[in-house]
Amino acid sequence: MTHGQNTDPGGHPEEPRYDAGWVMSPFDTTDTSSASDASSSFNASIGSDGSGGFGTRVPAENPGSPFEAPSASAASRAPSVPAPTTPATPSASSPSSASSAPKKASGRDRYLDLLRTLALIRVVMYHLFGWAWLTVLFPSMGVMFALAGSLMARSLKRPALGVIRGRIRRLLPPLWIFSAVMLAMMFAAGWNISEDPDNGGTWGMIELFNYIVPIGAPPFPWSIGDKSGLLEQTWAVQSAGVLWYLRAYLWFVLASPLLLWAFRRAPWPTLLAPLGLTAVVGTGIVNIPGETGNAVSDFAVYGGCWVLGFAHYEGMLQQIPRYVAVSCSTLLMAFGLWWASGHLGPDGWDLNDIPLAQATWSFGFVVILLQYSPSWQDLPGRLKRWDKLVTLSNSRAMTIYLWHNLLIMATVPIIDQLYDLPFMNDGMVSLLDTTYALWMFVLVWPLIGLAIVCVGWIEDLAAKRSPRLWPTGTKKPPPRPGAGPPSHSHSRPRSRARAR
C-alpha cells in the first residue's frame, strides 16, 4: 500500500502528513462497564496493538472486575475483640481509618479504568505519529482484551446466552452508525463494489453484511477519490481498518463460555494454549491464507490476554507469589524482545508486525499490571484531577476507538487552511511543516469530543441507559463525619438539589 500525501491548498509542495499503515493498527476499545453488569457498556480495546485484518493484511496497532472479598476462613482467624462501650468518633485527621476499611465488593475499579484511558490515548498517538516504540512501551490491545476478559468472566455468573446477547447488543448500534457514515461516504465518492477488483462480484456484496455484524472482514476500496479531495485517497482503508477489533472481540465473546469452562478445569493449559497457537500460526510454521488466517492469528495473539482476564477475576493471579509472577513475566517479555530482534518488520521494532513477540510481550506486561493492581475505588492523589477524563473515556471508549482514525484525517484539511493566511511567509510555512503532526494531535481531541457529543449517546441506548451527551460522572458529596440526618423543614430541599 502506498502512503498517502496531502496537497496544500496554497500550492506548496506535497508533504506526507499521515501514514495509512499506522492507522491500520487499530486499538482495542474495550468494554466500559460498571460493577453492575446491567449498566455496563462496550469498550473497545478500542484502539491498539494487533494486526489489521480486513482486505489485504495490514499491520494493526492496538468496569474493571472486582477483587475477591476476604474469605470466610480468613475472617474466622481474626482475633475476637469485645465491642467498645462507647463508639469511636470518626476523625478527619486519622486517614488510617479510611485505608483500613474493607474495600467494596462492587463498584468500578478506577485503576483498571485508568489503564483503559491510557490505552486509548496511546493508540491515538501511535496512529498519528507512527512511533514503533509505543508498541513496546504500552501494549494497548493486550491490556484492553485482558480487561474485557475479566469483565466477561464476571458476567458469566449469569446464563451464558443472555450475557452474549447483551454484549452483542452493546456492540452493534455504535457499529451501525459508523458503518452508515462510512458506506455513505464511500458510495458518494464513487465506489462501486460490483466493479471493485478486490471486492467485486456477488461475494463482495455478501461481505457488506460485516458492516452490520462483524463476523468477518468488511470490504472497502484501497484507493478512492483524488489528490485534490479533502481527504487522502487511503481514507477508507484507514477508517474501516479499525473494524478488525470488533471482529476479534465478537469471537472472544462467543468463545468465552467454553474458554471459561476450560479455564476452571485446566487453568494453566487454557492460559498458555494461545501462546502455543501463536508459535504455530504466527511464525509461518502453519500458514492459513486469507482472512481466516488473519482472524485465527488475532485470536491466538490476544487470546492469552483475554484468559488472563479470567485469571484476574477468579483470583488465580493473586495466589501466585508476586516475585514468581514478575520474574516469569520478565523472562517471557525478554524472549519476546529477543524474538523481535531477529524478525524485525518494515517498521523496525513495531510489535504489530511480529505476532509471537506481540503475544509474549503483551502477556507478560499484562501479568505485571494485574499483579500490582491496587483496586482503587477513587483515583488517588494527583490522579484525582483526571477523574472526569477517565470517566468520560471509559464511558465512550467505543466511540473514541471507532471514530478517531477518521477524525485524525479530518484535521489535515483544517490545518491546511493555515497555508493560505496572508502572513504565512517561507519561515512560517517551514515551521508549520515541522510541527504539522503536533497540530494534528492537538486538534484531534476537540474533534473526538464533538463525536462524543454527536454519536456517543448511542452507547447508552445500546446499554439500555438514558442517553447522556457528556458522561463525566457525578458524585454526591460525602456526609460529614458525625452529622445526623437532615431536618425535615430546611435540609430536605437542599439535599434533593444536590442529588440532581
Short mmCIF file of C-alpha atoms in Angstrom, two decimals:
data_model
loop_
_atom_site.label_atom_id
_atom_site.label_comp_id
_atom_site.label_asym_id
_atom_site.label_seq_id
_atom_site.Cartn_x
_atom_site.Cartn_y
_atom_site.Cartn_z
CA MET A 1 0.00 0.00 0.00
CA THR A 2 1.31 3.46 -0.83
CA HIS A 3 1.26 6.01 1.93
CA GLY A 4 -1.00 8.95 1.15
CA GLN A 5 0.25 12.50 0.81
CA ASN A 6 -1.54 15.75 1.40
CA THR A 7 -1.73 18.61 -1.04
CA ASP A 8 -1.55 22.12 0.25
CA PRO A 9 -4.34 24.40 -0.98
CA GLY A 10 -1.79 27.17 -1.27
CA GLY A 11 0.15 25.25 -3.90
CA HIS A 12 3.05 24.25 -1.67
CA PRO A 13 4.92 21.04 -2.39
CA GLU A 14 3.17 17.97 -1.07
CA GLU A 15 4.35 16.67 2.25
CA PRO A 16 3.35 13.35 3.80
CA ARG A 17 1.04 14.11 6.70
CA TYR A 18 -0.45 10.81 7.69
CA ASP A 19 0.73 7.27 7.16
CA ALA A 20 -2.07 4.84 6.29
CA GLY A 21 -0.02 1.94 7.59
CA TRP A 22 -0.02 3.44 11.06
CA VAL A 23 -3.76 3.82 11.12
CA MET A 24 -4.42 0.25 10.13
CA SER A 25 -3.03 -0.64 13.51
CA PRO A 26 -6.25 -0.19 15.42
CA PHE A 27 -6.78 -0.27 19.07
CA ASP A 28 -8.81 -2.38 21.34
CA THR A 29 -11.59 -0.46 22.52
CA THR A 30 -12.96 -2.37 25.25
CA ASP A 31 -15.79 -2.79 27.49
CA THR A 32 -16.65 0.15 29.72
CA SER A 33 -18.72 -1.35 32.37
CA SER A 34 -19.93 -0.61 35.81
CA ALA A 35 -19.85 -3.17 38.53
CA SER A 36 -23.49 -3.81 37.89
CA ASP A 37 -23.30 -5.60 34.57
CA ALA A 38 -26.78 -4.45 33.61
CA SER A 39 -25.45 -0.89 33.30
CA SER A 40 -22.20 -1.77 31.50
CA SER A 41 -21.34 -0.64 28.01
CA PHE A 42 -18.88 -1.98 25.47
CA ASN A 43 -15.37 -0.60 25.32
CA ALA A 44 -13.27 -1.30 22.88
CA SER A 45 -9.99 -2.07 23.14
CA ILE A 46 -10.78 0.48 21.46
CA GLY A 47 -7.81 1.02 19.95
CA SER A 48 -4.39 -0.87 19.73
CA ASP A 49 -1.80 -3.38 19.19
CA GLY A 50 -2.61 -6.20 16.96
CA SER A 51 -2.95 -6.86 13.36
CA GLY A 52 -5.39 -5.33 11.00
CA GLY A 53 -7.44 -7.98 9.39
CA PHE A 54 -9.54 -6.60 6.58
CA GLY A 55 -8.89 -6.99 2.91
CA THR A 56 -5.17 -7.44 2.41
CA ARG A 57 -3.31 -7.93 5.64
CA VAL A 58 -2.03 -4.66 7.08
CA PRO A 59 -0.21 -4.33 10.42
CA ALA A 60 -2.52 -3.32 13.21
CA GLU A 61 -1.89 -1.24 16.24
CA ASN A 62 -3.75 -1.83 19.43
CA PRO A 63 -15.57 -1.94 34.97
CA GLY A 64 -12.83 -3.42 35.96
CA SER A 65 -13.74 -6.59 37.60
CA PRO A 66 -13.89 -6.51 41.37
CA PHE A 67 -11.26 -8.11 43.52
CA GLU A 68 -12.26 -11.00 45.64
CA ALA A 69 -13.62 -10.25 49.06
CA PRO A 70 -11.77 -11.73 52.05
CA SER A 71 -12.61 -15.37 52.51
CA ALA A 72 -14.68 -16.64 55.38
CA SER A 73 -11.76 -18.72 56.60
CA ALA A 74 -9.61 -15.61 56.81
CA ALA A 75 -12.31 -13.83 58.75
CA SER A 76 -12.62 -16.72 61.18
CA ARG A 77 -8.95 -16.48 62.05
CA ALA A 78 -9.27 -12.85 63.12
CA PRO A 79 -8.99 -12.37 66.90
CA SER A 80 -12.21 -11.68 68.71
CA VAL A 81 -12.26 -8.18 70.22
CA PRO A 82 -15.05 -7.09 72.53
CA ALA A 83 -17.05 -4.14 71.32
CA PRO A 84 -16.17 -0.85 72.99
CA THR A 85 -18.68 0.54 75.42
CA THR A 86 -18.72 3.88 73.57
CA PRO A 87 -18.49 4.17 69.81
CA ALA A 88 -15.34 5.73 68.45
CA THR A 89 -15.86 9.12 66.89
CA PRO A 90 -14.59 9.31 63.32
CA SER A 91 -11.89 11.85 62.86
CA ALA A 92 -10.89 13.59 59.68
CA SER A 93 -7.31 13.68 60.95
CA SER A 94 -6.99 9.89 61.02
CA PRO A 95 -6.57 8.72 57.41
CA SER A 96 -5.78 5.22 58.57
CA SER A 97 -9.44 4.71 59.36
CA ALA A 98 -10.32 5.01 55.70
CA SER A 99 -7.48 2.83 54.49
CA SER A 100 -8.23 0.10 56.99
CA ALA A 101 -11.88 -0.10 55.99
CA PRO A 102 -12.68 -3.10 53.81
CA LYS A 103 -12.94 -2.36 50.09
CA LYS A 104 -16.30 -2.60 48.46
CA ALA A 105 -17.00 -5.77 46.55
CA SER A 106 -18.83 -3.75 43.93
CA GLY A 107 -18.19 -0.53 42.06
CA ARG A 108 -15.76 0.47 39.37
CA ASP A 109 -12.09 -0.31 39.75
CA ARG A 110 -10.53 3.05 38.90
CA TYR A 111 -7.10 1.51 38.38
CA LEU A 112 -8.47 -0.56 35.50
CA ASP A 113 -10.37 2.48 34.22
CA LEU A 114 -7.10 4.42 34.21
CA LEU A 115 -5.40 1.66 32.21
CA ARG A 116 -8.16 1.81 29.62
CA THR A 117 -7.80 5.59 29.31
CA LEU A 118 -4.03 5.31 28.87
CA ALA A 119 -4.56 2.66 26.20
CA LEU A 120 -6.90 4.94 24.24
CA ILE A 121 -4.50 7.88 24.40
CA ARG A 122 -1.60 5.67 23.39
CA VAL A 123 -3.38 4.29 20.34
CA VAL A 124 -4.28 7.76 19.09
CA MET A 125 -0.64 8.76 19.48
CA TYR A 126 0.52 5.64 17.64
CA HIS A 127 -1.85 6.14 14.74
CA LEU A 128 -0.86 9.78 14.42
CA PHE A 129 2.90 9.71 14.97
CA GLY A 130 3.61 6.09 14.00
CA TRP A 131 6.31 5.61 16.64
CA ALA A 132 7.11 1.91 16.75
CA TRP A 133 8.46 2.10 20.30
CA LEU A 134 4.96 2.86 21.58
CA THR A 135 4.00 -0.78 20.95
CA VAL A 136 6.72 -1.78 23.42
CA LEU A 137 6.05 0.99 25.92
CA PHE A 138 2.37 0.10 26.38
CA PRO A 139 0.73 -2.84 24.53
CA SER A 140 -2.76 -1.34 24.42
CA MET A 141 -4.58 -4.23 22.79
CA GLY A 142 -3.29 -6.80 25.23
CA VAL A 143 -4.35 -4.62 28.14
CA MET A 144 -7.80 -3.97 26.71
CA PHE A 145 -8.52 -7.59 25.90
CA ALA A 146 -7.47 -8.56 29.44
CA LEU A 147 -9.86 -6.01 30.95
CA ALA A 148 -12.68 -7.22 28.71
CA GLY A 149 -11.94 -10.84 29.62
CA SER A 150 -12.12 -10.06 33.33
CA LEU A 151 -15.48 -8.36 32.87
CA MET A 152 -16.75 -11.25 30.77
CA ALA A 153 -15.82 -13.75 33.48
CA ARG A 154 -17.78 -11.72 36.00
CA SER A 155 -20.81 -11.52 33.72
CA LEU A 156 -20.85 -15.26 33.07
CA LYS A 157 -22.15 -15.82 36.58
CA ARG A 158 -25.44 -15.35 34.76
CA PRO A 159 -26.74 -17.61 31.94
CA ALA A 160 -24.26 -17.51 29.05
CA LEU A 161 -26.84 -16.93 26.32
CA GLY A 162 -28.16 -13.79 27.97
CA VAL A 163 -24.64 -12.46 28.56
CA ILE A 164 -23.64 -12.99 24.93
CA ARG A 165 -26.85 -11.38 23.74
CA GLY A 166 -26.20 -8.36 25.94
CA ARG A 167 -22.61 -7.99 24.71
CA ILE A 168 -23.70 -8.14 21.08
CA ARG A 169 -26.48 -5.63 21.75
CA ARG A 170 -23.96 -3.14 23.14
CA LEU A 171 -21.55 -3.77 20.28
CA LEU A 172 -23.81 -3.35 17.25
CA PRO A 173 -25.57 0.07 17.46
CA PRO A 174 -22.30 2.09 17.62
CA LEU A 175 -21.04 -0.02 14.73
CA TRP A 176 -24.19 0.64 12.70
CA ILE A 177 -23.94 4.42 12.87
CA PHE A 178 -20.25 4.27 11.99
CA SER A 179 -20.92 1.87 9.11
CA ALA A 180 -23.75 4.05 7.79
CA VAL A 181 -21.44 7.08 7.64
CA MET A 182 -18.58 5.11 6.12
CA LEU A 183 -20.67 3.45 3.41
CA ALA A 184 -22.39 6.73 2.55
CA MET A 185 -19.04 8.45 2.17
CA MET A 186 -17.57 5.64 0.06
CA PHE A 187 -20.57 5.40 -2.26
CA ALA A 188 -20.70 9.20 -2.59
CA ALA A 189 -17.02 9.18 -3.56
CA GLY A 190 -17.81 6.83 -6.43
CA TRP A 191 -17.06 3.39 -5.03
CA ASN A 192 -18.90 0.67 -6.93
CA ILE A 193 -18.37 -2.60 -5.13
CA SER A 194 -19.58 -4.63 -8.10
CA GLU A 195 -16.66 -3.24 -10.11
CA ASP A 196 -14.04 -3.31 -7.36
CA PRO A 197 -11.28 -5.73 -8.44
CA ASP A 198 -10.55 -6.67 -4.83
CA ASN A 199 -14.14 -7.00 -3.57
CA GLY A 200 -16.30 -7.29 -6.67
CA GLY A 201 -18.97 -9.76 -7.62
CA THR A 202 -21.61 -11.46 -5.55
CA TRP A 203 -19.20 -12.32 -2.76
CA GLY A 204 -18.31 -8.67 -2.29
CA MET A 205 -21.98 -7.81 -1.88
CA ILE A 206 -22.33 -10.58 0.71
CA GLU A 207 -19.33 -9.26 2.64
CA LEU A 208 -21.13 -5.95 3.14
CA PHE A 209 -23.03 -7.82 5.87
CA ASN A 210 -19.89 -7.47 8.01
CA TYR A 211 -20.71 -3.77 8.37
CA ILE A 212 -23.81 -4.92 10.24
CA VAL A 213 -22.47 -7.91 12.19
CA PRO A 214 -18.65 -8.06 12.29
CA ILE A 215 -18.14 -11.80 11.87
CA GLY A 216 -15.59 -11.26 9.11
CA ALA A 217 -13.79 -8.60 7.10
CA PRO A 218 -15.92 -5.83 5.55
CA PRO A 219 -14.95 -4.70 2.05
CA PHE A 220 -13.62 -1.23 1.28
CA PRO A 221 -11.64 0.39 -1.54
CA TRP A 222 -7.90 0.73 -1.08
CA SER A 223 -7.84 3.99 -3.00
CA ILE A 224 -10.76 6.33 -3.51
CA GLY A 225 -11.21 9.92 -4.63
CA ASP A 226 -8.40 12.09 -6.00
CA LYS A 227 -5.44 14.02 -4.64
CA SER A 228 -7.32 17.31 -4.76
CA GLY A 229 -10.00 16.00 -2.42
CA LEU A 230 -10.35 16.94 1.24
CA LEU A 231 -9.22 13.51 2.45
CA GLU A 232 -6.37 11.29 1.37
CA GLN A 233 -7.08 8.62 -1.19
CA THR A 234 -6.47 5.98 1.52
CA TRP A 235 -9.07 7.35 3.93
CA ALA A 236 -11.38 4.33 3.51
CA VAL A 237 -8.56 1.91 4.39
CA GLN A 238 -7.58 3.96 7.41
CA SER A 239 -11.14 4.37 8.70
CA ALA A 240 -12.61 0.91 8.08
CA GLY A 241 -9.41 -0.85 9.11
CA VAL A 242 -10.26 -0.39 12.79
CA LEU A 243 -13.14 -2.85 12.47
CA TRP A 244 -10.82 -5.83 12.86
CA TYR A 245 -11.02 -5.30 16.61
CA LEU A 246 -14.78 -5.69 16.66
CA ARG A 247 -14.43 -8.99 14.85
CA ALA A 248 -11.84 -10.25 17.35
CA TYR A 249 -13.95 -9.05 20.30
CA LEU A 250 -17.04 -10.79 18.95
CA TRP A 251 -15.13 -14.04 18.52
CA PHE A 252 -13.85 -13.85 22.09
CA VAL A 253 -17.33 -13.13 23.42
CA LEU A 254 -18.79 -16.12 21.59
CA ALA A 255 -15.95 -18.39 22.75
CA SER A 256 -15.93 -17.18 26.37
CA PRO A 257 -18.37 -19.72 27.88
CA LEU A 258 -16.24 -22.58 26.54
CA LEU A 259 -12.97 -20.85 27.42
CA LEU A 260 -14.10 -20.13 30.98
CA TRP A 261 -15.32 -23.72 31.38
CA ALA A 262 -11.92 -24.98 30.21
CA PHE A 263 -10.04 -22.49 32.38
CA ARG A 264 -11.81 -23.59 35.56
CA ARG A 265 -10.93 -27.22 34.86
CA ALA A 266 -7.44 -26.81 33.42
CA PRO A 267 -6.26 -23.27 34.14
CA TRP A 268 -2.64 -23.47 33.07
CA PRO A 269 -3.16 -25.29 29.73
CA THR A 270 -6.00 -22.90 28.85
CA LEU A 271 -3.91 -19.87 29.82
CA LEU A 272 -0.84 -20.88 27.84
CA ALA A 273 -2.51 -22.51 24.83
CA PRO A 274 -2.89 -19.22 22.89
CA LEU A 275 0.87 -18.63 23.15
CA GLY A 276 1.47 -22.09 21.74
CA LEU A 277 -1.01 -21.43 18.94
CA THR A 278 0.74 -18.15 18.15
CA ALA A 279 4.05 -20.00 17.90
CA VAL A 280 2.44 -22.17 15.21
CA VAL A 281 0.33 -19.75 13.16
CA GLY A 282 2.28 -16.56 13.87
CA THR A 283 5.71 -17.75 12.81
CA GLY A 284 4.96 -19.35 9.47
CA ILE A 285 5.10 -22.97 10.65
CA VAL A 286 1.47 -23.24 9.58
CA ASN A 287 0.21 -20.66 7.12
CA ILE A 288 -3.55 -20.12 6.94
CA PRO A 289 -4.28 -17.89 3.94
CA GLY A 290 -6.72 -15.02 3.63
CA GLU A 291 -8.98 -13.51 6.23
CA THR A 292 -9.38 -16.82 8.03
CA GLY A 293 -5.68 -16.78 8.78
CA ASN A 294 -5.84 -13.17 9.92
CA ALA A 295 -8.72 -13.92 12.29
CA VAL A 296 -7.03 -17.01 13.73
CA SER A 297 -3.79 -15.06 14.23
CA ASP A 298 -5.60 -12.24 16.05
CA PHE A 299 -7.40 -14.77 18.23
CA ALA A 300 -4.15 -16.51 19.11
CA VAL A 301 -2.09 -13.36 19.76
CA TYR A 302 -4.59 -11.85 22.18
CA GLY A 303 -6.24 -15.00 23.47
CA GLY A 304 -3.72 -15.28 26.30
CA CYS A 305 -4.54 -11.76 27.49
CA TRP A 306 -8.27 -12.49 27.35
CA VAL A 307 -7.81 -15.59 29.52
CA LEU A 308 -5.56 -13.57 31.84
CA GLY A 309 -8.68 -11.51 32.48
CA PHE A 310 -10.36 -14.73 33.65
CA ALA A 311 -7.39 -15.46 35.92
CA HIS A 312 -7.57 -11.97 37.37
CA TYR A 313 -11.26 -12.22 38.18
CA GLU A 314 -11.04 -15.78 39.52
CA GLY A 315 -8.20 -14.78 41.86
CA MET A 316 -5.63 -17.10 40.31
CA LEU A 317 -3.04 -14.35 39.82
CA GLN A 318 -3.30 -13.31 43.46
CA GLN A 319 -2.46 -16.87 44.53
CA ILE A 320 0.90 -16.73 42.75
CA PRO A 321 3.73 -15.10 44.77
CA ARG A 322 4.45 -11.73 43.26
CA TYR A 323 8.17 -12.36 42.81
CA VAL A 324 7.40 -15.55 40.89
CA ALA A 325 4.86 -13.87 38.62
CA VAL A 326 7.08 -10.86 37.91
CA SER A 327 10.20 -12.98 37.34
CA CYS A 328 8.47 -15.34 34.90
CA SER A 329 6.78 -12.45 33.12
CA THR A 330 10.09 -10.63 32.74
CA LEU A 331 11.67 -13.71 31.18
CA LEU A 332 8.73 -14.09 28.80
CA MET A 333 8.93 -10.43 27.80
CA ALA A 334 12.68 -10.74 27.28
CA PHE A 335 12.02 -13.67 24.97
CA GLY A 336 9.55 -11.53 23.05
CA LEU A 337 12.12 -8.77 22.53
CA TRP A 338 14.75 -11.32 21.56
CA TRP A 339 12.41 -12.84 19.01
CA ALA A 340 11.53 -9.40 17.67
CA SER A 341 15.20 -8.50 17.25
CA GLY A 342 15.60 -11.33 14.76
CA HIS A 343 12.29 -10.77 12.94
CA LEU A 344 12.05 -7.01 12.51
CA GLY A 345 9.30 -5.91 10.13
CA PRO A 346 9.14 -2.97 7.74
CA ASP A 347 8.73 -0.57 10.68
CA GLY A 348 11.53 -1.99 12.77
CA TRP A 349 10.54 -2.72 16.36
CA ASP A 350 6.82 -2.35 15.76
CA LEU A 351 5.48 -5.44 17.53
CA ASN A 352 2.32 -5.34 15.44
CA ASP A 353 4.35 -6.85 12.60
CA ILE A 354 5.74 -9.66 14.80
CA PRO A 355 2.90 -11.85 16.19
CA LEU A 356 4.93 -14.03 18.58
CA ALA A 357 6.76 -11.03 20.03
CA GLN A 358 3.45 -9.19 20.40
CA ALA A 359 1.82 -12.14 22.16
CA THR A 360 4.63 -12.81 24.64
CA TRP A 361 5.38 -9.16 25.41
CA SER A 362 1.69 -8.31 25.91
CA PHE A 363 1.11 -11.41 28.06
CA GLY A 364 3.99 -10.64 30.43
CA PHE A 365 3.14 -6.94 30.55
CA VAL A 366 -0.48 -7.66 31.49
CA VAL A 367 0.51 -10.14 34.20
CA ILE A 368 2.65 -7.48 35.90
CA LEU A 369 -0.06 -4.82 35.63
CA LEU A 370 -2.67 -7.13 37.16
CA GLN A 371 -0.30 -8.38 39.87
CA TYR A 372 0.24 -4.82 41.07
CA SER A 373 -3.41 -3.87 40.61
CA PRO A 374 -4.29 -1.72 43.66
CA SER A 375 -8.07 -1.82 43.09
CA TRP A 376 -8.78 1.87 43.61
CA GLN A 377 -12.29 2.93 44.43
CA ASP A 378 -11.18 6.52 43.67
CA LEU A 379 -8.16 7.87 41.85
CA PRO A 380 -5.51 8.75 44.44
CA GLY A 381 -3.50 11.91 44.93
CA ARG A 382 -2.74 13.99 41.86
CA LEU A 383 -4.50 11.50 39.62
CA LYS A 384 -7.81 12.68 41.06
CA ARG A 385 -7.69 15.75 38.84
CA TRP A 386 -8.15 13.45 35.84
CA ASP A 387 -11.20 11.73 37.28
CA LYS A 388 -13.71 13.25 34.84
CA LEU A 389 -11.49 12.49 31.85
CA VAL A 390 -11.09 8.88 32.94
CA THR A 391 -14.84 8.54 33.44
CA LEU A 392 -15.61 10.10 30.06
CA SER A 393 -13.12 7.98 28.13
CA ASN A 394 -14.38 4.77 29.72
CA SER A 395 -18.00 5.69 29.07
CA ARG A 396 -17.23 6.46 25.42
CA ALA A 397 -14.33 4.13 24.62
CA MET A 398 -16.20 2.51 21.73
CA THR A 399 -16.95 5.89 20.16
CA ILE A 400 -13.37 7.10 20.58
CA TYR A 401 -11.98 3.93 19.06
CA LEU A 402 -14.30 3.75 16.07
CA TRP A 403 -14.02 7.39 15.02
CA HIS A 404 -10.52 8.51 15.96
CA ASN A 405 -8.81 7.47 12.70
CA LEU A 406 -11.30 9.31 10.52
CA LEU A 407 -11.05 12.34 12.80
CA ILE A 408 -7.26 12.33 12.63
CA MET A 409 -7.54 12.59 8.87
CA ALA A 410 -10.13 15.34 9.19
CA THR A 411 -7.51 17.53 10.90
CA VAL A 412 -5.49 17.72 7.66
CA PRO A 413 -7.85 19.89 5.56
CA ILE A 414 -8.44 22.10 8.60
CA ILE A 415 -4.75 22.72 9.28
CA ASP A 416 -4.01 23.16 5.58
CA GLN A 417 -6.12 26.31 5.62
CA LEU A 418 -3.30 27.95 7.56
CA TYR A 419 -1.12 27.93 4.45
CA ASP A 420 -3.47 30.44 2.80
CA LEU A 421 -3.21 33.04 5.57
CA PRO A 422 -1.70 36.31 4.29
CA PHE A 423 1.09 36.46 6.89
CA MET A 424 2.42 32.95 6.10
CA ASN A 425 5.94 33.60 4.78
CA ASP A 426 8.52 30.95 3.98
CA GLY A 427 9.68 30.74 7.59
CA MET A 428 6.15 30.29 8.90
CA VAL A 429 5.42 27.65 6.29
CA SER A 430 8.56 25.75 7.25
CA LEU A 431 7.60 25.94 10.93
CA LEU A 432 4.11 24.64 10.17
CA ASP A 433 5.56 21.79 8.12
CA THR A 434 7.86 20.84 11.01
CA THR A 435 5.10 20.90 13.65
CA TYR A 436 2.28 19.56 11.48
CA ALA A 437 1.83 16.27 13.35
CA LEU A 438 1.80 18.11 16.67
CA TRP A 439 -1.02 20.37 15.46
CA MET A 440 -2.90 17.29 14.30
CA PHE A 441 -2.56 15.80 17.77
CA VAL A 442 -3.84 18.99 19.39
CA LEU A 443 -6.76 19.37 17.02
CA VAL A 444 -7.97 15.77 17.00
CA TRP A 445 -9.11 15.88 20.64
CA PRO A 446 -11.75 18.60 20.14
CA LEU A 447 -12.97 16.63 17.12
CA ILE A 448 -13.19 13.49 19.24
CA GLY A 449 -15.13 15.50 21.82
CA LEU A 450 -17.52 16.59 19.08
CA ALA A 451 -18.00 12.96 18.04
CA ILE A 452 -18.74 12.01 21.65
CA VAL A 453 -21.48 14.64 21.80
CA CYS A 454 -22.94 13.77 18.38
CA VAL A 455 -22.94 9.95 18.43
CA GLY A 456 -21.59 8.82 21.80
CA TRP A 457 -25.05 8.65 23.35
CA ILE A 458 -25.73 5.63 21.14
CA GLU A 459 -23.59 3.63 23.55
CA ASP A 460 -26.07 4.49 26.30
CA LEU A 461 -29.03 3.36 24.22
CA ALA A 462 -27.21 0.12 23.37
CA ALA A 463 -26.69 -0.49 27.10
CA LYS A 464 -30.35 0.38 27.87
CA ARG A 465 -29.41 3.55 29.74
CA SER A 466 -30.72 7.07 29.45
CA PRO A 467 -28.64 8.89 26.82
CA ARG A 468 -26.03 11.35 28.08
CA LEU A 469 -24.11 13.85 25.97
CA TRP A 470 -21.04 14.23 28.17
CA PRO A 471 -20.86 11.47 30.82
CA THR A 472 -18.12 12.62 33.14
CA GLY A 473 -19.89 11.23 36.19
CA THR A 474 -21.31 13.00 39.22
CA LYS A 475 -20.95 12.10 42.83
CA LYS A 476 -22.87 13.11 45.90
CA PRO A 477 -20.76 15.00 48.44
CA PRO A 478 -19.65 12.64 51.22
CA PRO A 479 -21.53 13.07 54.51
CA ARG A 480 -19.69 14.90 57.24
CA PRO A 481 -18.42 12.60 59.99
CA GLY A 482 -20.87 12.51 62.85
CA ALA A 483 -23.52 14.51 61.03
CA GLY A 484 -27.05 13.47 61.86
CA PRO A 485 -29.97 13.11 59.48
CA PRO A 486 -31.17 16.35 57.84
CA SER A 487 -34.04 18.17 59.45
CA HIS A 488 -37.41 17.85 57.77
CA SER A 489 -38.11 21.52 57.22
CA HIS A 490 -34.85 23.01 55.91
CA SER A 491 -32.31 20.40 54.78
CA ARG A 492 -34.53 18.20 52.66
CA PRO A 493 -34.96 20.51 49.64
CA ARG A 494 -31.23 21.25 49.61
CA SER A 495 -30.43 17.53 49.70
CA ARG A 496 -32.63 16.94 46.65
CA ALA A 497 -30.87 19.73 44.77
CA ARG A 498 -27.51 18.10 45.44
CA ALA A 499 -28.78 14.74 44.27
CA ARG A 500 -29.65 16.18 40.89
#
